[in-house]
Coordinates of C-alpha atoms and ligand atoms in Angstrom, one line a residue:
M23 CA 4.8 -14.3 14.7
I24 CA 6.1 -14.3 11.1
D25 CA 4.0 -15.6 8.3
R26 CA 6.0 -18.4 6.5
S27 CA 3.8 -18.3 3.5
D28 CA 4.7 -14.7 2.8
T29 CA 7.3 -15.0 0.0
T30 CA 7.6 -11.3 -0.7
W31 CA 7.9 -9.9 2.8
W32 CA 11.3 -8.6 1.9
Q33 CA 9.8 -6.2 -0.6
R34 CA 7.7 -4.5 2.0
A35 CA 10.2 -4.8 4.9
I36 CA 12.4 -2.1 6.4
F37 CA 15.8 -3.7 7.1
Y38 CA 18.0 -2.6 10.0
Q39 CA 21.7 -3.6 9.9
I40 CA 23.2 -4.5 13.3
Y41 CA 26.9 -4.6 13.7
P42 CA 26.9 -7.0 16.6
R43 CA 30.1 -5.9 18.2
S44 CA 28.7 -2.5 18.7
F45 CA 25.0 -2.8 19.4
Q46 CA 24.7 -3.9 23.0
D47 CA 27.0 -5.6 25.4
S48 CA 25.2 -8.0 27.8
N49 CA 28.2 -9.5 29.7
A50 CA 30.3 -6.6 30.6
D51 CA 33.3 -7.4 28.3
G52 CA 33.0 -4.2 26.3
V53 CA 31.9 -6.1 23.1
G54 CA 28.3 -6.3 21.9
D55 CA 26.7 -9.8 21.7
L56 CA 23.7 -11.8 20.8
R57 CA 22.0 -11.5 24.2
G58 CA 22.5 -7.8 23.9
I59 CA 20.6 -7.7 20.7
M60 CA 17.9 -9.7 22.4
A61 CA 17.7 -7.2 25.2
R62 CA 17.1 -4.4 22.6
L63 CA 14.3 -6.1 20.6
D64 CA 11.7 -3.9 22.2
Y65 CA 13.5 -0.8 20.9
L66 CA 13.6 -2.3 17.4
T67 CA 9.9 -3.1 17.6
G68 CA 9.2 0.4 18.7
L69 CA 11.2 1.8 15.8
G70 CA 9.1 -0.3 13.5
V71 CA 11.7 -2.3 11.6
D72 CA 10.7 -5.6 10.1
A73 CA 14.0 -7.4 9.5
L74 CA 17.5 -7.4 10.8
W75 CA 20.7 -8.1 9.0
I76 CA 23.2 -9.1 11.6
S77 CA 26.9 -8.8 10.5
P78 CA 29.1 -11.9 11.3
F79 CA 29.0 -13.5 14.7
F80 CA 30.6 -16.8 13.8
R81 CA 33.8 -18.3 15.2
S82 CA 36.6 -16.1 14.0
P83 CA 40.1 -14.9 14.9
M84 CA 38.6 -11.4 14.3
L85 CA 41.4 -10.3 12.0
D86 CA 38.8 -8.7 9.8
A87 CA 36.1 -8.1 12.5
G88 CA 34.5 -11.5 11.9
Y89 CA 34.6 -11.4 8.1
D90 CA 37.3 -14.0 8.5
I91 CA 35.4 -17.2 9.6
A92 CA 37.1 -20.2 11.2
D93 CA 33.9 -22.2 11.8
Y94 CA 30.7 -21.4 9.8
R95 CA 28.5 -23.5 12.1
D96 CA 29.2 -22.0 15.4
V97 CA 28.9 -18.7 17.3
D98 CA 32.1 -17.0 18.4
P99 CA 32.3 -17.1 22.3
M100 CA 32.7 -13.3 22.1
F101 CA 29.1 -13.1 20.9
G102 CA 27.6 -16.0 22.8
T103 CA 26.5 -19.5 22.0
M104 CA 24.4 -21.3 19.4
A105 CA 21.7 -21.5 22.1
D106 CA 21.8 -17.7 22.4
F107 CA 21.3 -17.4 18.7
G108 CA 18.4 -19.8 18.8
E109 CA 16.8 -17.7 21.5
L110 CA 17.4 -14.5 19.6
L111 CA 15.9 -15.9 16.5
A112 CA 12.8 -17.2 18.3
A113 CA 12.4 -13.9 20.2
A114 CA 12.7 -11.8 17.0
H115 CA 10.2 -14.1 15.1
E116 CA 7.8 -13.9 18.0
R117 CA 7.7 -10.1 17.4
G118 CA 7.4 -10.6 13.7
I119 CA 11.0 -9.5 13.0
R120 CA 12.9 -11.5 10.4
V121 CA 16.6 -12.2 10.8
V122 CA 19.1 -12.3 7.9
I123 CA 22.7 -13.3 8.6
D124 CA 25.9 -12.7 6.8
L125 CA 27.2 -15.5 4.5
V126 CA 30.9 -14.9 4.0
V127 CA 32.0 -17.4 1.4
N128 CA 34.3 -15.7 -1.0
H129 CA 37.0 -16.6 1.5
S130 CA 37.5 -18.3 4.9
S131 CA 39.8 -17.5 7.7
D132 CA 43.4 -18.9 7.3
Q133 CA 42.6 -20.6 10.6
H134 CA 39.7 -22.6 9.2
P135 CA 40.5 -26.3 9.3
W136 CA 39.8 -26.5 5.6
F137 CA 42.6 -24.1 4.8
E138 CA 44.9 -25.7 7.4
S139 CA 44.6 -29.0 5.7
A140 CA 44.5 -27.5 2.1
R141 CA 47.8 -25.8 2.7
S142 CA 49.5 -28.8 4.1
S143 CA 50.0 -30.7 0.9
I144 CA 49.1 -30.6 -2.8
D145 CA 47.6 -34.1 -2.3
D146 CA 45.3 -33.0 0.4
P147 CA 41.7 -33.7 -0.6
R148 CA 40.8 -30.1 0.1
H149 CA 43.8 -28.5 -1.6
D150 CA 41.8 -27.5 -4.6
W151 CA 39.2 -25.8 -2.4
Y152 CA 41.4 -22.7 -2.4
I153 CA 43.2 -20.8 -5.2
W154 CA 46.9 -21.6 -5.8
Q155 CA 49.5 -20.7 -8.3
P156 CA 53.0 -22.3 -8.5
M157 CA 55.8 -20.4 -7.0
T158 CA 58.5 -20.2 -9.7
G159 CA 60.4 -17.3 -8.4
T160 CA 60.0 -14.4 -6.1
R161 CA 57.5 -12.5 -8.4
P162 CA 53.8 -13.1 -7.7
P163 CA 51.9 -14.6 -10.7
N164 CA 50.1 -11.4 -11.6
N165 CA 49.3 -7.8 -10.4
W166 CA 46.2 -8.5 -8.3
V167 CA 46.2 -6.5 -5.1
S168 CA 45.2 -6.9 -1.6
L169 CA 42.6 -4.2 -0.9
F170 CA 43.3 -4.1 2.8
E171 CA 47.1 -4.6 2.9
H172 CA 47.9 -2.5 -0.3
R173 CA 50.4 -5.0 -1.7
S174 CA 50.3 -8.1 -3.8
A175 CA 47.3 -10.4 -3.1
W176 CA 49.5 -13.5 -3.4
Y177 CA 51.2 -15.0 -0.3
P178 CA 53.7 -17.8 -0.3
N179 CA 52.9 -21.2 1.2
E180 CA 56.1 -23.0 1.9
A181 CA 54.7 -26.5 2.4
T182 CA 53.4 -26.7 -1.2
G183 CA 55.8 -24.3 -2.9
E184 CA 52.8 -22.2 -4.1
W185 CA 51.2 -18.8 -3.7
Y186 CA 47.7 -18.6 -2.3
L187 CA 45.3 -15.7 -3.1
A188 CA 43.9 -13.3 -0.5
T189 CA 42.5 -10.0 -1.8
F190 CA 41.4 -8.7 1.6
T191 CA 43.8 -9.4 4.4
R192 CA 46.4 -12.2 4.1
H193 CA 44.3 -14.0 6.7
Q194 CA 41.4 -14.5 4.3
P195 CA 42.4 -17.0 1.6
E196 CA 39.9 -17.2 -1.2
F197 CA 37.9 -20.2 -2.2
N198 CA 38.0 -22.0 -5.5
W199 CA 34.4 -21.9 -6.6
R200 CA 35.2 -24.0 -9.6
N201 CA 35.7 -27.0 -7.4
P202 CA 32.4 -28.9 -7.2
E203 CA 33.0 -30.3 -3.7
L204 CA 33.7 -26.8 -2.2
R205 CA 30.5 -25.6 -3.8
Q206 CA 28.5 -28.4 -2.2
A207 CA 30.2 -27.8 1.2
I208 CA 29.2 -24.1 1.0
Y209 CA 25.6 -25.0 0.0
D210 CA 25.5 -27.3 3.1
I211 CA 26.5 -24.3 5.3
A212 CA 23.6 -22.3 3.7
R213 CA 21.2 -25.2 4.4
F214 CA 22.4 -25.5 7.9
W215 CA 21.4 -22.0 8.7
L216 CA 18.2 -22.1 6.7
D217 CA 17.2 -25.2 8.6
A218 CA 18.0 -23.3 11.8
G219 CA 15.3 -20.8 10.7
V220 CA 17.2 -17.8 9.5
D221 CA 15.2 -15.7 6.9
G222 CA 18.0 -15.3 4.4
F223 CA 21.6 -14.2 3.8
R224 CA 23.5 -11.1 3.0
M225 CA 26.1 -12.5 0.8
D226 CA 29.5 -10.9 1.3
V227 CA 31.4 -9.8 -1.8
A228 CA 29.2 -12.2 -3.8
T229 CA 30.5 -11.0 -7.2
A230 CA 34.1 -11.8 -6.2
Y231 CA 33.6 -15.6 -6.0
F232 CA 35.1 -16.3 -9.4
K233 CA 38.5 -15.1 -10.7
D234 CA 39.8 -15.3 -14.2
S235 CA 40.8 -18.9 -15.0
Q236 CA 43.9 -17.7 -16.8
F237 CA 44.9 -15.3 -14.0
R238 CA 45.4 -12.4 -16.3
S239 CA 46.7 -9.1 -14.7
N240 CA 44.2 -6.3 -14.2
P241 CA 44.4 -3.2 -16.4
F242 CA 45.3 0.2 -15.0
S243 CA 42.6 2.5 -13.5
W244 CA 42.9 6.1 -12.1
N245 CA 40.7 5.1 -9.2
L246 CA 42.7 5.0 -5.9
N247 CA 39.9 4.3 -3.4
P248 CA 38.7 1.6 -3.3
N249 CA 40.2 0.2 -6.5
L250 CA 43.9 0.8 -5.9
F251 CA 44.6 1.9 -9.4
Q252 CA 43.2 -1.3 -11.1
H253 CA 40.1 -2.2 -13.0
H254 CA 39.2 -5.3 -11.2
R255 CA 38.4 -7.1 -14.5
Y256 CA 40.0 -10.4 -13.8
D257 CA 39.9 -10.9 -10.0
R258 CA 36.2 -10.1 -9.7
N259 CA 32.9 -10.2 -11.6
Q260 CA 33.4 -13.3 -13.8
P261 CA 30.3 -14.5 -15.6
E262 CA 30.4 -18.0 -13.9
V263 CA 29.0 -16.4 -10.8
H264 CA 25.6 -16.3 -12.2
A265 CA 25.3 -20.1 -12.3
V266 CA 26.1 -20.1 -8.6
F267 CA 23.5 -17.4 -7.9
R268 CA 21.0 -19.6 -9.6
E269 CA 22.0 -22.6 -7.5
F270 CA 21.7 -20.5 -4.3
R271 CA 18.3 -19.3 -5.4
A272 CA 17.1 -22.8 -6.0
I273 CA 18.1 -23.7 -2.4
A274 CA 16.5 -20.5 -0.9
D275 CA 13.3 -21.1 -2.9
S276 CA 13.1 -24.6 -1.7
Y277 CA 12.5 -23.1 1.8
G278 CA 9.8 -20.8 0.4
D279 CA 10.1 -17.5 2.1
R280 CA 13.8 -16.7 2.4
V281 CA 15.8 -13.9 0.9
L282 CA 19.2 -13.6 -0.8
I283 CA 20.8 -10.2 -0.7
G284 CA 24.2 -9.8 -2.5
E285 CA 26.9 -7.4 -1.8
T286 CA 28.4 -6.7 -5.3
H287 CA 32.0 -5.7 -5.6
G288 CA 32.2 -2.8 -7.9
Q289 CA 31.0 0.7 -8.2
D290 CA 28.1 0.6 -10.6
A291 CA 24.5 -0.1 -10.3
A292 CA 24.5 -2.0 -13.5
L293 CA 26.6 -4.7 -12.0
A294 CA 24.3 -5.0 -9.0
A295 CA 21.3 -5.1 -11.3
S296 CA 22.7 -8.0 -13.3
C297 CA 22.8 -10.2 -10.2
H298 CA 19.0 -10.4 -10.2
G299 CA 19.0 -12.6 -13.3
D300 CA 16.9 -11.9 -16.4
N301 CA 14.3 -14.4 -15.3
D302 CA 14.1 -13.5 -11.6
D303 CA 16.2 -16.6 -10.9
E304 CA 19.3 -15.3 -9.2
L305 CA 19.5 -13.0 -6.1
H306 CA 16.4 -11.4 -4.8
M307 CA 18.3 -8.2 -4.2
A308 CA 21.8 -6.9 -4.8
F309 CA 22.8 -3.9 -2.9
N310 CA 22.7 -0.7 -4.8
F311 CA 25.6 1.3 -3.3
D312 CA 25.2 4.4 -5.5
F313 CA 23.8 6.5 -2.6
L314 CA 26.8 5.7 -0.5
R315 CA 28.9 7.6 -3.0
S316 CA 26.5 10.3 -4.1
P317 CA 27.2 13.9 -3.4
W318 CA 24.4 15.8 -1.6
G319 CA 21.8 17.3 -3.8
A320 CA 18.4 16.6 -5.5
R321 CA 19.9 16.2 -8.9
P322 CA 22.6 13.5 -8.0
F323 CA 20.1 11.5 -5.9
M324 CA 17.4 11.7 -8.6
D325 CA 19.9 10.7 -11.4
S326 CA 21.1 7.9 -9.3
A327 CA 17.7 6.5 -8.5
R328 CA 16.6 6.8 -12.1
R329 CA 19.8 5.0 -13.3
W330 CA 19.1 2.2 -10.8
Y331 CA 15.4 1.8 -11.8
R332 CA 16.4 1.7 -15.5
A333 CA 19.3 -0.8 -14.9
L334 CA 17.1 -3.4 -13.1
P335 CA 15.8 -6.2 -15.2
A336 CA 12.0 -6.4 -15.6
G337 CA 10.4 -7.7 -12.4
A338 CA 13.5 -7.1 -10.2
W339 CA 12.9 -5.2 -6.9
P340 CA 15.0 -2.2 -6.0
N341 CA 16.7 -1.4 -2.7
F342 CA 18.5 1.7 -1.2
T343 CA 21.2 2.2 1.4
L344 CA 22.7 5.3 2.8
S345 CA 25.1 3.9 5.4
N346 CA 26.8 0.6 6.3
H347 CA 29.7 -0.8 8.2
D348 CA 32.1 -0.2 5.4
Q349 CA 31.4 3.5 4.6
K350 CA 31.4 6.7 6.5
R351 CA 28.0 7.3 8.0
H352 CA 25.8 9.6 5.8
H353 CA 25.1 12.0 8.7
W354 CA 28.8 12.8 8.6
R355 CA 29.2 12.7 4.8
Y356 CA 26.4 15.2 4.4
R357 CA 27.2 17.4 7.3
A358 CA 26.8 21.1 6.7
G359 CA 27.1 23.0 10.0
S360 CA 23.7 23.9 11.5
D361 CA 21.9 22.5 8.4
T362 CA 23.2 18.9 9.2
E363 CA 20.1 17.9 11.2
A364 CA 17.7 19.2 8.6
R365 CA 19.6 17.3 5.9
A366 CA 19.4 14.1 8.0
R367 CA 15.6 14.4 7.8
V368 CA 15.6 14.9 4.0
A369 CA 18.0 11.9 3.7
A370 CA 15.8 9.7 5.9
T371 CA 12.7 10.6 3.8
L372 CA 14.6 9.8 0.6
L373 CA 15.5 6.4 1.9
L374 CA 12.0 5.6 3.3
G375 CA 10.0 7.2 0.5
L376 CA 11.4 5.7 -2.7
R377 CA 10.2 2.6 -4.3
G378 CA 12.5 -0.2 -3.0
T379 CA 13.5 -1.9 0.2
P380 CA 15.3 0.5 2.6
F381 CA 18.3 -0.7 4.6
L382 CA 19.0 1.3 7.7
Y383 CA 22.3 1.1 9.6
Y384 CA 22.2 1.0 13.4
G385 CA 22.3 4.5 14.9
E386 CA 21.5 6.4 11.7
E387 CA 18.1 7.0 13.3
L388 CA 19.9 9.1 15.9
G389 CA 22.2 10.8 13.5
M390 CA 25.2 9.0 14.7
D391 CA 28.4 10.5 13.4
C392 CA 31.9 9.5 12.5
Q393 CA 34.7 10.9 14.5
R394 CA 38.4 10.6 13.9
L395 CA 39.9 8.0 16.2
P396 CA 43.4 8.1 17.6
R397 CA 45.7 5.7 15.9
A398 CA 46.1 3.5 19.0
C399 CA 42.3 2.8 19.0
L400 CA 42.1 1.6 15.5
R401 CA 41.0 -2.0 15.0
D402 CA 40.2 -2.2 11.3
P403 CA 43.1 -3.7 9.3
L404 CA 42.3 -1.3 6.5
G405 CA 42.4 1.7 8.9
R406 CA 45.7 0.5 10.2
S407 CA 47.4 -0.1 6.9
T408 CA 46.3 3.2 5.4
W409 CA 46.9 5.5 8.4
P410 CA 47.0 8.5 8.4
L411 CA 44.5 8.5 5.5
S412 CA 41.0 8.0 6.5
F413 CA 40.1 4.9 4.6
G414 CA 39.6 2.9 7.8
R415 CA 36.1 1.7 8.9
D416 CA 36.3 2.0 12.6
P417 CA 34.6 5.4 12.8
E418 CA 31.3 4.0 11.4
R419 CA 31.5 1.0 13.8
T420 CA 31.5 2.8 17.2
P421 CA 29.1 1.7 20.0
M422 CA 25.4 2.4 19.8
Q423 CA 24.4 5.5 21.8
W424 CA 21.6 4.4 24.1
D425 CA 21.7 6.9 27.0
D426 CA 24.0 9.5 28.7
S427 CA 25.5 7.1 31.2
P428 CA 29.2 6.3 31.0
Y429 CA 29.8 4.3 27.8
A430 CA 26.4 5.4 26.5
G431 CA 24.5 2.5 28.0
F432 CA 26.2 0.2 25.5
S433 CA 28.4 -1.5 28.2
V434 CA 29.4 -1.0 31.8
T435 CA 33.0 -1.2 30.9
M436 CA 35.4 0.3 28.4
P437 CA 34.1 -0.7 24.9
W438 CA 36.2 -2.2 22.2
L439 CA 36.0 1.1 20.2
P440 CA 35.5 4.5 21.9
V441 CA 32.0 5.9 22.2
N442 CA 31.5 9.0 20.1
D443 CA 32.0 12.3 22.1
D444 CA 28.5 13.5 21.4
Y445 CA 26.7 10.6 23.1
R446 CA 25.5 12.6 26.1
R447 CA 23.2 14.7 24.0
K448 CA 22.7 12.3 21.1
N449 CA 21.3 9.1 22.3
V450 CA 18.1 7.0 22.3
A451 CA 16.9 8.1 25.7
T452 CA 17.0 11.8 25.0
Q453 CA 15.6 11.4 21.5
E454 CA 12.7 9.2 22.7
A455 CA 11.8 12.0 25.2
N456 CA 11.8 14.6 22.4
H457 CA 8.9 14.6 19.9
G458 CA 11.0 16.8 17.6
S459 CA 14.0 14.5 17.5
L460 CA 15.5 12.7 14.4
L461 CA 14.5 9.4 16.0
A462 CA 10.9 10.6 16.3
W463 CA 11.1 11.5 12.6
Y464 CA 12.4 8.1 11.6
K465 CA 9.6 6.5 13.7
A466 CA 6.9 8.6 12.0
L467 CA 8.3 7.9 8.5
I468 CA 8.5 4.1 9.2
A469 CA 4.9 4.1 10.7
L470 CA 3.7 6.0 7.6
R471 CA 5.4 3.6 5.2
K472 CA 3.8 0.7 7.0
A473 CA 0.4 2.2 7.1
E474 CA 0.4 3.2 3.5
P475 CA 0.7 0.2 1.1
A476 CA 1.4 2.8 -1.7
M477 CA 4.6 3.7 0.1
Q478 CA 5.7 0.1 0.2
S479 CA 4.7 -1.2 -3.2
G480 CA 3.3 1.6 -5.2
N481 CA 4.7 2.7 -8.5
I482 CA 6.9 5.8 -8.7
A483 CA 6.6 8.8 -11.0
W484 CA 8.6 11.9 -10.8
I485 CA 7.0 15.3 -10.2
E486 CA 8.5 18.3 -12.1
A487 CA 10.4 20.2 -9.6
P488 CA 12.7 23.3 -9.4
A489 CA 16.4 23.1 -8.7
D490 CA 17.3 21.5 -5.4
V491 CA 14.0 19.8 -5.1
M492 CA 13.3 16.1 -5.7
A493 CA 9.6 15.1 -5.7
W494 CA 7.8 12.0 -6.7
T495 CA 4.4 10.3 -6.4
R496 CA 3.9 6.7 -5.2
T497 CA 0.7 5.2 -6.5
L498 CA -1.3 2.1 -5.7
G499 CA -4.8 1.8 -7.1
A500 CA -6.6 5.1 -6.4
R501 CA -4.2 6.1 -3.6
H502 CA -1.4 8.6 -4.4
I503 CA 1.4 9.7 -2.0
D504 CA 3.5 12.7 -3.0
V505 CA 6.9 13.0 -1.4
V506 CA 8.5 16.4 -1.8
L507 CA 12.1 17.1 -0.6
N508 CA 14.0 20.4 -0.6
F509 CA 17.7 19.5 -0.6
G510 CA 18.7 23.2 -0.5
A511 CA 19.1 26.0 2.0
R512 CA 16.9 28.3 -0.1
A513 CA 13.1 28.4 -0.3
R514 CA 11.6 27.0 -3.5
T515 CA 8.3 27.0 -5.2
I516 CA 6.7 23.9 -6.6
H517 CA 3.4 23.1 -8.2
L518 CA 1.6 20.3 -6.3
A519 CA -1.7 18.5 -6.9
G520 CA -2.8 19.0 -3.3
G521 CA -4.2 16.7 -0.8
S522 CA -4.0 15.9 2.9
I523 CA -0.7 16.2 4.6
S524 CA 0.5 12.9 6.1
L525 CA 3.8 14.2 7.4
G526 CA 5.9 17.3 7.2
T527 CA 8.8 19.0 8.8
R528 CA 6.9 22.3 8.9
A529 CA 3.3 21.6 7.8
D530 CA 0.9 20.0 10.2
A531 CA -0.2 16.4 9.6
G532 CA -3.9 16.2 8.9
S533 CA -4.3 19.6 7.4
S534 CA -4.9 19.8 3.7
I535 CA -3.3 21.8 1.0
A536 CA -5.0 22.9 -2.2
A537 CA -3.7 22.2 -5.7
G538 CA -1.4 25.0 -6.9
Y539 CA 1.9 26.5 -6.0
Y540 CA 3.5 25.7 -2.7
R541 CA 6.4 27.5 -1.2
L542 CA 8.9 25.0 0.3
A543 CA 11.1 26.3 3.1
P544 CA 14.8 25.4 3.1
Y545 CA 15.1 21.6 3.6
E546 CA 11.4 21.3 4.0
V547 CA 9.9 17.8 3.7
L548 CA 6.3 17.2 2.8
I549 CA 4.3 14.0 2.3
I550 CA 0.8 14.4 0.9
A551 CA -1.8 11.8 0.4
E552 CA -4.7 12.0 -2.0
E553 CA -7.3 9.5 -3.3
D554 CA -9.1 9.4 -6.6
V555 CA -12.8 9.6 -6.2
Ligands
GLC19 C1 32.7 -7.0 2.6 C2 32.4 -6.7 4.0 C3 33.6 -6.0 4.7 C4 34.7 -7.1 4.7 C5 35.0 -7.6 3.3 C6 35.8 -8.8 3.3 O1 33.0 -6.0 1.8 O2 31.3 -5.8 4.0 O3 33.3 -5.6 5.9 O4 35.9 -6.5 5.2 O5 33.8 -8.0 2.6 O6 35.1 -9.9 3.8

């Protein structure tokens, strides 16, 4: 059972993102669904995660995999029914697992009844709920681009003689957050799901809600991916969004123990940090995406973590992510031949050892990879429009690898995306049977983090370390946990304070090491506990 009085559960929690299309199919149609997730709750309990973030499962024409919503208050038949969601939520809560859902309110689907009426006439009461500009010629009003279609983000609407704005696909018209009725309608959607018992929201492209009121063109940038040669100064990240975050926060706080996690749209940690508000009155957390773009190495990860800690306003709580449904999986990004598996253990320890809430992406605990898919299999609009470049997001969305049966135990029929070729050896069943597997390593790390309050909420201080090594101490009261990671393929020597080994890739748990110099093997991970007497 979950404890509803626990308002800071999300600081201690380990989150696990489920992409529902690809987790488990329960009705043999090749697409994952809510009952499938329910059937796998025991696995999630065994893994030790405390909270799920489930990507969109709402009614949708699926032109951006459900991030194009046509009814915010219903489950798409592809995923099940509202009753299924209620059962899933109850079953998760029964096990003490919280459930956070996606709130996609920068835009709706163009098939949402709001847009259908808005586009019918300038006099429609909902017309102003979306963003329009008069069509005075054939040239769009400014240079804003569609990130998924790689063309102007303005599309003509014949009925009103205007352009509408859609910066993802053309099927995702953007809301006008300056309209007070739209704002209330969205808050009602949030209340609807909070009343239903969800534990919070992951807020899709939350910093994109507002655009420049004068519709100025964006300045040039050298960045191709994902910025398409523009600084998104005017179509994103407007200061008005902070007032909306405060309003959302007031709603969430009125329910006591719910969490708001924003996806910020931009590259830098400073932007994410600003979404917490200076007085802890905006989002509880905004995703720090720095690790998704970091090269491999102790230095880059350490610089990135320090930058993030420094950028956060006082009192704000950090978070870390290595993989999600929009980026190539980190197991693949950091592959290095026969060192890949060792690197995956270092990466997992980084994520689960730092101070901040960790977000895991389904399958990363198995070391799921990204493989190049044939063009005919592509489903992601971004992948299709940028073929043969590899910007598409299908490779990180392939079915979960449960066992070595056909379709990896995900489904009994051909799945919507092909299962990765390596599923016969890389799957939950084989890794559960092997104490030395990556899955076993994740379980041990998670169990340790849960058993050691210092790992969850302790302070962090860096330990002086040689090149390729990143090391820190987490401290709570008299308890200190040292986490030592060798990112390199060479042995290194580090001075340690000593203590009892909690977990290690080479050293035995339970044995102790004395204060002094310790020789770390290539990619060695060591976690040592000590207590002041
Ligand atoms: C977010 C989602 C992504 C989606 C986009 C448009 O970035 O994570 O998957 O395509 O928003 O909604």
